[in-house]
Coordinates of C-alpha atoms in Angstrom, one line a residue:
M24 CA 0.0 0.0 0.0
G25 CA 2.9 2.4 0.8
D26 CA 4.4 1.8 -2.6
L27 CA 1.1 2.5 -4.3
K28 CA 0.8 5.8 -2.5
I29 CA 4.3 6.8 -3.5
L30 CA 3.5 5.8 -7.1
I31 CA 0.4 8.0 -7.0
C32 CA 2.5 10.9 -5.6
V33 CA 5.1 10.5 -8.3
L34 CA 2.3 10.4 -11.0
I35 CA 0.7 13.6 -9.7
F36 CA 3.8 15.6 -9.3
S37 CA 4.9 14.7 -12.8
I38 CA 1.6 15.9 -14.3
K39 CA 1.3 19.3 -15.8
T40 CA -2.1 20.6 -16.8
V41 CA -2.7 20.9 -20.5
H42 CA -5.1 23.7 -20.2
S43 CA -4.5 27.4 -20.0
T44 CA -6.2 29.4 -17.3
K45 CA -8.6 30.8 -19.9
S46 CA -10.0 27.5 -21.1
K47 CA -13.4 26.4 -20.1
P48 CA -13.4 24.3 -16.9
H49 CA -14.5 20.7 -17.0
I50 CA -17.5 20.1 -14.7
V51 CA -18.1 16.9 -12.7
I52 CA -21.2 16.6 -10.5
I53 CA -21.3 13.5 -8.2
I54 CA -24.7 12.8 -6.8
A55 CA -25.3 10.4 -3.8
D56 CA -28.8 9.0 -3.5
D57 CA -30.4 9.2 -0.1
L58 CA -27.1 9.8 1.8
G59 CA -27.8 11.1 5.3
W60 CA -26.4 14.2 7.0
N61 CA -24.7 12.0 9.6
D62 CA -23.3 9.4 7.2
V63 CA -20.1 11.2 6.5
G64 CA -17.2 11.7 8.8
F65 CA -16.7 15.4 8.4
H66 CA -20.2 16.1 10.0
G67 CA -19.0 14.5 13.2
S68 CA -19.9 10.8 13.1
N69 CA -17.3 8.2 13.8
Q70 CA -19.4 5.3 12.6
I71 CA -18.8 5.1 8.9
P72 CA -15.3 6.3 7.8
T73 CA -15.5 8.3 4.6
P74 CA -11.9 9.5 4.0
N75 CA -12.2 10.4 0.4
M76 CA -15.4 12.4 0.8
D77 CA -13.9 14.1 3.9
A78 CA -10.7 15.0 2.1
L79 CA -12.7 16.5 -0.8
A80 CA -14.7 18.6 1.7
Y81 CA -11.7 19.7 3.7
N82 CA -9.7 20.6 0.6
G83 CA -12.6 22.5 -1.0
V84 CA -15.5 24.5 0.3
I85 CA -18.2 22.8 2.5
L86 CA -21.6 24.0 1.6
N87 CA -23.1 23.9 5.1
R88 CA -26.5 25.3 4.2
F89 CA -27.2 23.5 0.9
Y90 CA -30.9 22.7 0.4
T91 CA -32.6 20.3 -1.9
L92 CA -36.1 19.1 -2.4
P93 CA -37.4 16.4 -0.1
Q94 CA -37.3 13.6 -2.7
C95 CA -35.3 12.6 -5.7
T96 CA -37.3 13.3 -8.9
P97 CA -38.0 17.0 -7.9
S98 CA -34.4 17.5 -6.8
R99 CA -32.9 16.2 -10.0
A100 CA -35.4 18.4 -12.0
A101 CA -34.4 21.4 -9.9
L102 CA -30.7 20.7 -10.6
L103 CA -31.1 20.5 -14.3
T104 CA -33.6 23.4 -14.9
G105 CA -32.7 25.9 -12.2
Q106 CA -36.4 26.2 -11.5
Y107 CA -38.6 25.2 -8.5
P108 CA -40.4 22.0 -9.7
M109 CA -43.8 23.4 -8.8
R110 CA -43.4 25.7 -11.8
Y111 CA -44.0 22.7 -14.1
G112 CA -45.9 20.3 -11.9
Y113 CA -43.0 18.2 -10.7
Q114 CA -43.3 18.8 -7.0
G115 CA -44.9 15.5 -5.9
I116 CA -43.6 12.1 -5.1
P117 CA -40.9 10.6 -7.3
I118 CA -41.8 9.0 -10.6
L119 CA -42.6 5.3 -10.3
A120 CA -41.4 2.8 -12.9
G121 CA -44.2 2.5 -15.5
E122 CA -45.6 6.0 -14.8
N123 CA -46.1 8.3 -17.8
R124 CA -44.6 11.4 -16.2
F125 CA -41.6 13.2 -17.6
L126 CA -39.6 16.4 -17.5
P127 CA -41.2 18.8 -20.0
F128 CA -39.1 18.8 -23.1
Q129 CA -39.3 22.6 -23.8
I130 CA -37.6 23.5 -20.5
P131 CA -33.8 24.2 -21.1
T132 CA -31.6 22.0 -19.0
L133 CA -28.0 22.6 -17.7
A134 CA -26.8 19.9 -20.1
K135 CA -28.4 21.6 -23.1
K136 CA -27.0 25.0 -22.2
L137 CA -23.5 23.7 -21.6
K138 CA -23.7 21.8 -24.9
E139 CA -24.4 25.2 -26.6
L140 CA -21.1 26.4 -25.0
G141 CA -19.2 23.5 -26.7
Y142 CA -19.3 20.9 -23.9
D143 CA -19.4 17.2 -24.3
T144 CA -22.2 16.1 -22.0
H145 CA -22.5 12.8 -20.2
L146 CA -24.7 11.2 -17.6
I147 CA -23.7 8.0 -15.9
G148 CA -26.1 6.4 -13.5
K149 CA -29.6 7.4 -12.4
W150 CA -32.0 9.6 -14.6
H151 CA -35.4 9.4 -12.9
L152 CA -37.0 12.1 -15.0
G153 CA -39.2 10.0 -17.3
Q154 CA -38.8 7.3 -19.9
G155 CA -42.3 6.9 -21.5
Y156 CA -41.0 8.4 -24.7
R157 CA -37.6 8.6 -26.2
N158 CA -37.7 12.4 -25.9
A159 CA -38.2 12.0 -22.2
T160 CA -34.8 10.2 -21.8
P161 CA -31.5 11.9 -21.2
G162 CA -30.5 12.1 -24.9
A163 CA -33.4 14.5 -25.6
H164 CA -32.5 16.7 -22.7
G165 CA -29.0 17.6 -23.7
F166 CA -26.8 14.6 -22.9
D167 CA -24.6 13.2 -25.7
N168 CA -24.3 10.0 -23.8
H169 CA -26.1 8.1 -21.0
F170 CA -25.1 4.9 -19.4
G171 CA -27.3 3.9 -16.5
Y172 CA -30.9 3.4 -15.5
W173 CA -34.0 5.4 -16.1
N174 CA -36.1 4.7 -13.0
G175 CA -35.7 5.6 -9.3
F176 CA -33.7 2.5 -8.2
M177 CA -32.7 -1.0 -9.3
G178 CA -31.0 -4.0 -7.9
Y179 CA -27.3 -3.6 -7.3
F180 CA -26.5 -6.9 -9.0
N181 CA -29.5 -7.8 -11.2
H182 CA -30.1 -4.2 -12.4
E183 CA -33.8 -4.7 -12.4
A184 CA -36.3 -1.9 -11.6
T185 CA -39.7 -2.5 -10.1
G186 CA -42.9 -0.7 -10.6
G187 CA -45.9 -2.3 -8.9
N188 CA -45.9 -5.9 -10.0
M189 CA -43.8 -5.0 -13.1
V190 CA -40.1 -5.9 -13.1
G191 CA -37.5 -5.6 -15.8
L192 CA -33.9 -4.8 -16.7
D193 CA -33.2 -1.1 -16.4
M194 CA -29.6 -0.8 -17.5
H195 CA -29.3 1.1 -20.7
H196 CA -26.7 2.7 -22.9
N197 CA -28.7 5.5 -24.4
D198 CA -31.8 3.8 -25.6
E199 CA -30.4 0.3 -25.8
P200 CA -30.7 -2.3 -23.0
V201 CA -27.4 -3.6 -21.6
W202 CA -27.5 -7.3 -20.5
D203 CA -23.8 -8.2 -20.2
T204 CA -23.2 -6.1 -17.1
R205 CA -25.7 -8.0 -15.0
G206 CA -24.0 -9.3 -11.9
Q207 CA -21.6 -6.4 -11.7
Y208 CA -22.0 -4.3 -8.6
A209 CA -23.8 -1.1 -9.5
T210 CA -21.4 1.3 -7.7
D211 CA -18.4 -0.3 -9.4
L212 CA -20.2 -0.2 -12.8
I213 CA -21.1 3.4 -12.5
T214 CA -17.5 4.2 -11.4
E215 CA -16.0 2.2 -14.3
K216 CA -18.2 3.9 -16.9
S217 CA -17.4 7.3 -15.5
E218 CA -13.7 6.5 -15.7
E219 CA -14.2 5.4 -19.3
V220 CA -15.9 8.8 -20.1
I221 CA -13.1 10.7 -18.5
K222 CA -10.2 8.7 -20.0
G223 CA -11.8 8.7 -23.5
H224 CA -12.6 12.4 -23.4
N225 CA -11.5 14.6 -26.4
E226 CA -9.4 17.2 -24.6
S227 CA -10.1 19.8 -27.3
K228 CA -13.6 20.2 -25.7
P229 CA -14.7 20.8 -22.1
L230 CA -16.4 18.0 -20.3
F231 CA -19.6 18.0 -18.4
L232 CA -20.2 14.8 -16.5
I233 CA -22.8 13.8 -13.9
V234 CA -22.0 10.7 -11.9
S235 CA -25.4 9.9 -10.5
H236 CA -25.1 7.0 -8.1
L237 CA -27.5 4.3 -7.0
A238 CA -25.7 4.3 -3.6
V239 CA -26.9 4.5 -1.0
H240 CA -30.5 4.0 -2.0
T241 CA -32.1 0.6 -1.3
G242 CA -31.6 -1.8 -4.2
K243 CA -33.4 -5.0 -5.2
G244 CA -37.2 -4.6 -5.0
G245 CA -36.6 -1.2 -3.3
V246 CA -36.1 -2.9 0.1
D247 CA -32.7 -4.7 0.0
L248 CA -29.4 -3.3 1.1
E249 CA -26.8 -4.9 -1.0
V250 CA -23.0 -5.2 -0.5
K251 CA -20.4 -7.1 -2.5
D252 CA -19.5 -9.6 0.2
I253 CA -21.6 -9.9 3.3
A254 CA -19.0 -11.9 5.3
E255 CA -16.3 -9.3 4.6
N256 CA -18.7 -6.4 5.3
N257 CA -19.8 -7.9 8.7
K258 CA -16.1 -8.3 9.5
K259 CA -15.2 -4.7 8.6
F260 CA -18.3 -3.1 10.3
G261 CA -18.9 -5.7 13.0
Y262 CA -18.9 -2.9 15.6
I263 CA -22.3 -1.8 14.2
Q264 CA -25.0 -3.8 16.0
D265 CA -27.9 -3.3 13.5
E266 CA -27.5 -5.6 10.6
R267 CA -29.1 -3.3 8.0
R268 CA -27.0 -0.4 9.3
R269 CA -23.9 -2.5 8.7
M270 CA -25.0 -3.1 5.1
Y271 CA -25.6 0.6 4.7
A272 CA -22.1 1.3 6.0
G273 CA -20.7 -1.1 3.4
M274 CA -22.6 0.7 0.6
T275 CA -21.4 4.1 1.8
D276 CA -17.8 2.7 1.9
E277 CA -18.1 1.7 -1.8
L278 CA -19.5 5.2 -2.6
D279 CA -16.5 6.8 -0.9
K280 CA -14.1 4.6 -2.9
S281 CA -15.9 5.6 -6.0
V282 CA -15.3 9.3 -5.3
G283 CA -11.6 8.6 -4.9
D284 CA -11.5 6.6 -8.2
T285 CA -13.3 9.3 -10.1
I286 CA -10.9 12.0 -9.0
K287 CA -8.0 9.7 -9.7
A288 CA -9.3 9.3 -13.3
L289 CA -9.4 13.1 -13.7
A290 CA -5.8 13.4 -12.5
E291 CA -4.6 10.6 -14.8
K292 CA -6.3 12.4 -17.7
R293 CA -4.4 15.5 -16.7
I294 CA -7.6 17.6 -16.3
L295 CA -8.1 17.7 -12.6
D296 CA -6.5 21.1 -12.2
N297 CA -9.1 22.5 -14.5
T298 CA -12.2 20.7 -13.2
I299 CA -15.0 21.9 -10.9
I300 CA -16.1 19.0 -8.8
V301 CA -19.5 19.2 -7.0
F302 CA -20.7 16.5 -4.6
F303 CA -24.1 16.4 -2.9
S304 CA -26.9 14.1 -1.8
D305 CA -30.3 14.5 -3.6
N306 CA -32.1 14.6 -0.3
G307 CA -31.8 13.4 3.3
A308 CA -31.7 9.8 4.2
P309 CA -34.8 7.6 4.8
T310 CA -34.4 5.8 8.1
I311 CA -37.7 4.1 8.9
G312 CA -41.0 3.6 7.2
S313 CA -41.9 1.0 4.6
A314 CA -43.3 3.7 2.2
L315 CA -39.9 5.5 2.2
L316 CA -37.9 2.5 1.1
D317 CA -35.8 3.0 4.2
N318 CA -32.0 2.5 3.9
T319 CA -31.3 2.9 7.7
G320 CA -29.4 6.2 7.0
S321 CA -29.0 8.8 9.6
N322 CA -29.6 12.6 9.6
W323 CA -28.7 12.9 13.2
P324 CA -29.0 15.4 14.9
L325 CA -31.4 17.0 12.4
R326 CA -35.1 16.5 12.6
G327 CA -37.0 14.5 10.0
Q328 CA -36.0 12.4 7.1
K329 CA -36.5 12.0 3.3
F330 CA -40.0 13.1 2.2
T331 CA -40.3 15.6 5.0
V332 CA -39.5 19.3 4.8
F333 CA -37.7 19.3 8.1
D334 CA -33.9 19.9 7.7
G335 CA -33.3 16.1 8.0
G336 CA -35.0 15.7 4.6
V337 CA -33.7 18.8 2.7
R338 CA -30.5 20.1 4.2
T339 CA -27.9 17.7 2.7
V340 CA -24.3 16.8 2.5
A341 CA -22.6 19.1 -0.1
M342 CA -19.2 20.4 -1.1
I343 CA -17.3 21.8 -4.1
Y344 CA -13.7 21.7 -5.2
S345 CA -12.0 23.8 -7.8
E346 CA -8.5 25.3 -8.3
Q347 CA -10.5 28.6 -8.8
L348 CA -11.5 28.6 -5.1
Q349 CA -9.7 31.4 -3.3
N350 CA -10.9 30.1 0.0
K351 CA -10.1 26.4 0.1
G352 CA -10.6 24.6 3.4
T353 CA -13.5 26.7 4.5
I354 CA -17.1 26.3 5.5
N355 CA -19.7 28.3 3.5
N356 CA -22.7 29.1 5.7
E357 CA -24.6 31.1 3.1
L358 CA -28.0 29.9 1.9
I359 CA -27.6 27.9 -1.3
H360 CA -30.4 26.0 -3.0
I361 CA -30.0 23.2 -5.5
T362 CA -31.6 25.4 -8.2
D363 CA -28.5 27.6 -7.9
L364 CA -26.2 25.0 -9.4
M365 CA -27.5 25.6 -12.9
P366 CA -26.7 29.4 -13.1
T367 CA -23.6 29.0 -11.0
L368 CA -22.0 26.3 -13.1
Y369 CA -23.2 27.9 -16.4
Y370 CA -21.5 31.2 -15.3
A371 CA -18.3 29.3 -14.4
A372 CA -18.4 27.8 -17.8
G373 CA -18.4 31.2 -19.4
G374 CA -22.1 31.5 -20.1
D375 CA -24.3 34.6 -19.8
V376 CA -26.7 33.9 -16.9
A377 CA -29.2 36.4 -18.3
S378 CA -29.6 34.0 -21.3
L379 CA -31.2 31.5 -19.0
G380 CA -34.3 33.6 -18.7
K381 CA -36.4 33.8 -15.6
I382 CA -35.3 31.0 -13.3
D383 CA -35.3 30.5 -9.5
G384 CA -31.7 29.7 -9.3
I385 CA -29.1 32.4 -8.4
N386 CA -25.5 32.6 -9.5
Q387 CA -23.5 31.8 -6.4
W388 CA -20.1 31.5 -8.0
L389 CA -18.5 34.5 -6.2
T390 CA -20.3 33.4 -2.9
I391 CA -18.6 30.0 -3.2
T392 CA -15.2 30.9 -4.6
K393 CA -14.6 34.2 -2.8
S394 CA -16.9 33.9 0.3
E395 CA -18.9 36.9 -0.8
K396 CA -22.4 37.5 0.6
S397 CA -25.0 35.5 -1.1
Q398 CA -27.7 37.3 -3.1
R399 CA -30.2 34.7 -2.0
S400 CA -32.4 35.8 0.9
E401 CA -35.1 33.1 0.6
A402 CA -35.7 29.7 -0.9
L403 CA -38.8 27.7 -1.4
I404 CA -38.3 24.2 0.0
N405 CA -41.4 22.7 -1.6
I406 CA -45.1 23.0 -2.3
D407 CA -47.1 19.8 -2.7
E408 CA -50.7 20.9 -3.3
A409 CA -51.9 17.3 -3.5
R410 CA -50.9 16.7 0.2
N411 CA -51.0 20.3 1.5
V412 CA -47.4 20.4 2.4
S413 CA -45.2 23.5 2.0
A414 CA -42.1 25.1 3.5
L415 CA -40.2 28.3 2.9
L416 CA -36.8 29.7 4.1
T417 CA -36.3 33.5 4.5
D418 CA -33.8 36.0 6.0
G419 CA -30.8 34.2 4.5
G420 CA -32.0 30.8 5.8
R421 CA -32.7 31.9 9.4
Y422 CA -36.4 31.4 9.5
K423 CA -38.3 28.4 8.2
L424 CA -42.1 28.3 7.9
I425 CA -43.7 24.9 7.6
N426 CA -47.3 24.1 6.7
G427 CA -47.5 20.4 7.1
S428 CA -44.3 18.5 7.0
T429 CA -44.4 15.2 5.1
V430 CA -46.3 13.3 2.5
F431 CA -46.4 10.2 4.6
S432 CA -48.2 10.2 8.0
E433 CA -46.3 7.1 9.2
V434 CA -43.2 9.2 9.8
D435 CA -43.4 12.8 10.9
G436 CA -41.8 15.3 13.1
D437 CA -39.3 13.1 14.9
F438 CA -35.6 12.4 15.1
Y439 CA -34.2 9.3 13.5
G440 CA -30.8 7.5 13.0
E441 CA -27.8 6.6 15.0
T442 CA -25.5 9.2 16.5
G443 CA -22.2 7.5 15.6
R444 CA -20.5 9.1 18.5
D445 CA -20.6 6.5 21.3
D446 CA -17.7 4.3 22.4
S447 CA -18.8 1.3 20.2
N448 CA -17.5 3.2 17.2
P449 CA -13.9 3.6 16.2
E450 CA -12.1 6.9 16.7
Y451 CA -12.0 9.4 13.9
N452 CA -8.8 8.6 12.0
T453 CA -7.2 11.7 10.5
D454 CA -4.3 9.7 9.1
D455 CA -6.8 7.9 6.8
I456 CA -7.9 11.3 5.4
L457 CA -4.3 12.6 5.0
H458 CA -3.3 9.4 3.2
S459 CA -6.5 9.1 1.2
S460 CA -6.1 9.1 -2.6
V461 CA -8.2 12.2 -2.8
N462 CA -6.0 14.2 -0.5
I463 CA -2.9 13.1 -2.3
L464 CA -4.3 13.9 -5.7
L465 CA -5.5 17.3 -4.6
R466 CA -2.1 18.2 -3.2
G467 CA -3.7 20.1 -0.4
N468 CA -2.1 21.5 2.8
L469 CA -4.3 19.6 5.2
T470 CA -3.0 18.9 8.7
Q471 CA -4.5 16.9 11.5
E472 CA -5.1 20.2 13.4
K473 CA -6.9 21.8 10.4
I474 CA -9.1 18.7 9.9
L475 CA -10.2 18.5 13.5
N476 CA -10.8 22.3 13.6
L477 CA -13.1 22.2 10.5
R478 CA -14.9 19.1 11.8
K479 CA -15.5 20.8 15.2
Q480 CA -17.1 23.7 13.4
M481 CA -19.4 21.4 11.6
E482 CA -20.7 19.7 14.7
L483 CA -24.4 20.2 15.5
K484 CA -24.5 17.7 18.4
S485 CA -25.7 20.2 21.0
C486 CA -28.7 21.5 19.0
R487 CA -31.3 19.1 20.4
K488 CA -33.4 19.8 23.4
S489 CA -34.8 17.5 26.0
T490 CA -38.4 18.5 25.2
I491 CA -40.1 18.7 21.9
D492 CA -43.6 18.8 20.6
H493 CA -43.5 15.8 18.3
D494 CA -47.0 16.4 17.1
S495 CA -46.4 19.9 15.9
C496 CA -46.2 20.8 12.2
R497 CA -48.4 18.0 11.0
Y498 CA -51.0 18.4 8.3
N499 CA -52.5 22.0 8.3
S500 CA -50.6 23.3 11.3
V501 CA -48.1 26.2 10.9
C502 CA -44.7 26.2 12.5
L503 CA -41.9 28.7 12.5
F504 CA -38.3 27.9 13.4
D505 CA -35.2 30.0 13.9
L506 CA -32.6 27.7 12.3
F507 CA -29.7 29.9 13.4
E508 CA -30.7 29.4 17.1
D509 CA -32.5 26.1 16.7
P510 CA -31.1 24.1 13.8
C511 CA -32.8 20.9 15.1
E512 CA -36.2 22.5 14.8
T513 CA -37.3 21.7 18.4
T514 CA -39.3 24.8 19.2
N515 CA -42.2 26.3 17.2
I516 CA -42.0 30.1 17.6
A517 CA -44.9 31.0 15.3
N518 CA -46.9 32.6 18.2
K519 CA -43.9 34.3 19.7
F520 CA -43.0 36.0 16.4
P521 CA -46.4 36.7 14.7
E522 CA -45.0 39.4 12.4
V523 CA -42.4 37.0 11.0
T524 CA -45.0 34.3 10.7
E525 CA -47.5 36.5 8.8
R526 CA -44.7 37.9 6.5
M527 CA -43.6 34.4 5.6
K528 CA -47.2 33.2 5.1
S529 CA -47.8 36.0 2.7
K530 CA -44.6 35.1 0.7
L531 CA -45.7 31.4 0.7
E532 CA -49.2 32.3 -0.5
K533 CA -47.6 34.0 -3.5
Y534 CA -45.8 30.8 -4.4
W535 CA -49.0 28.9 -3.9
S536 CA -50.7 31.2 -6.5
E537 CA -48.0 30.2 -9.0
V538 CA -48.2 26.4 -8.6
K539 CA -48.8 24.3 -11.6
V540 CA -50.9 21.3 -10.5
Q541 CA -48.9 18.2 -10.7
R542 CA -49.8 15.6 -13.2
K543 CA -51.5 12.6 -11.6
G544 CA -49.5 9.5 -12.3
F545 CA -50.6 5.9 -12.7
L546 CA -48.8 2.7 -13.5
D547 CA -49.5 1.9 -17.1
P548 CA -49.8 -1.8 -17.7
N549 CA -48.7 -1.3 -21.2
A550 CA -45.2 -0.3 -19.8
N551 CA -44.7 -3.9 -18.5
P552 CA -41.2 -5.1 -19.5
V553 CA -42.6 -8.5 -20.4
Y554 CA -43.7 -6.9 -23.6
Y555 CA -40.2 -5.7 -24.4
N556 CA -37.9 -8.7 -23.8
N557 CA -38.1 -8.1 -20.0
T558 CA -36.5 -4.6 -20.3
W559 CA -37.9 -1.2 -19.5
Y560 CA -38.6 0.6 -22.8
P561 CA -40.2 3.9 -24.0
W562 CA -43.5 2.1 -24.3
L563 CA -45.4 5.2 -25.5
E564 CA -43.1 5.8 -28.4
D565 CA -44.7 3.3 -30.8
T566 CA -46.3 -0.1 -30.8
R567 CA -43.2 -1.9 -31.8
C568 CA -41.7 -4.5 -29.4
H569 CA -38.1 -3.8 -28.5
V570 CA -37.0 -7.3 -29.5
G571 CA -39.3 -9.2 -31.8
D572 CA -43.1 -9.0 -31.7
L573 CA -43.7 -10.3 -28.2
R574 CA -46.1 -7.5 -27.3
T575 CA -48.1 -7.9 -30.5
I576 CA -48.4 -11.7 -29.8
L577 CA -49.4 -11.2 -26.2
L578 CA -52.0 -8.5 -27.0
S579 CA -53.5 -10.4 -30.0

């Protein structure tokens, strides 16, 4: 292992960037699926070591108040469009396999806009924005190349997606099903294909790559947690008592390795010095609740989980790295919303943000790279008119107003997940971070003291209180929280600050007046993969069977 690290060091110090400072930056976005706030080491937990993710965070800028939507389809739509999903009826629960819902084709996406600037555009992994028609799949929304799956989740080994009682292969290269990768662990496969894109990239053009992981979402059937070797995983994480949590730890460990491998590929291609790397989770972790496809993640000490508008569901792990950062190794506490990534990255690529038209995202490039004050004073967390749930942040993220909190009544208004801070867990190992491939590749100036200082600043362990009204904020009730003073959302201050409450209700009502009603989805039996050689296929495109005439035969 020591020789390997020396080899990597020699490789990196022998590399000289082939780009001038005026060339367009390459952009790589790495998305974790359902990763919890407390499932990375740099947020204070000792339970699951994440040395590569920690090193990326400590060497870059930690986005400490980064907000997403409470579930995956709306978050991914917001990322690509720079608009709140309620503008085009995408604010509800995620698309199910076999549902005829899709991202409106006429809305410009980040991939389309970067393509106009000359970028090669690639998506590896999860799409989850529709597949009923070919023009609902990634290729029609600006991606030159997609290798991955169309639906919300699949088995880590069998690569099958499930919608109701419909099951089929959901691994595709663009529109074509891919059978020969079955049995290959999904995290490894997504990493391998990302490396292929990077290593095969034509350096005369800038690269835009989204690495959209299945990890750490549940896998097979939406309920299984899957690791490559159960015996080895139990040995490595045997100190974790809960069996599912041990499996989750192993899945997170593979995700962390993938981050390291992806950054290594950028270095070997000699483009790392001119690459912007963004990492975030699409929403908070689900912890309990059958409807949530729980992965036993942890958002501790934050309140709530995936599908709720409490911070446990929408304040997520996020960081950015670039050589253009003038403030590496810092924590950014400005309010940043997932819609901001579109104009921010478009601006960094040399685009004119005004050409994006009227969007909700705000260009945060100077906020991130130079620690300037953010121009964002408020952010709409979500509006779901079908379930009467909404939430809004104002005053730079200080106040949050909630009207109802979740789309599922079985989990609401509580704290979930392990602390990762008791004596049963190993000590935080700073040497693992200093010797991680990411830290070596980034050639940073991290020290043990700096790591521990940044980690201490990130800790929220004292934000909980002994008493809390767990029944507050359900359904039609209104709650107000001061997140600067009460980041764990323990105390409803709506009655104590009626002026703030009324001001925010008025703002929220304006957003309510602008909502486009979400399209009601249903599982279309005609989407059944049995009609298409047991693969998911754009079933609304035409009546042809994907392979042969099996559908015609079955329907005759």
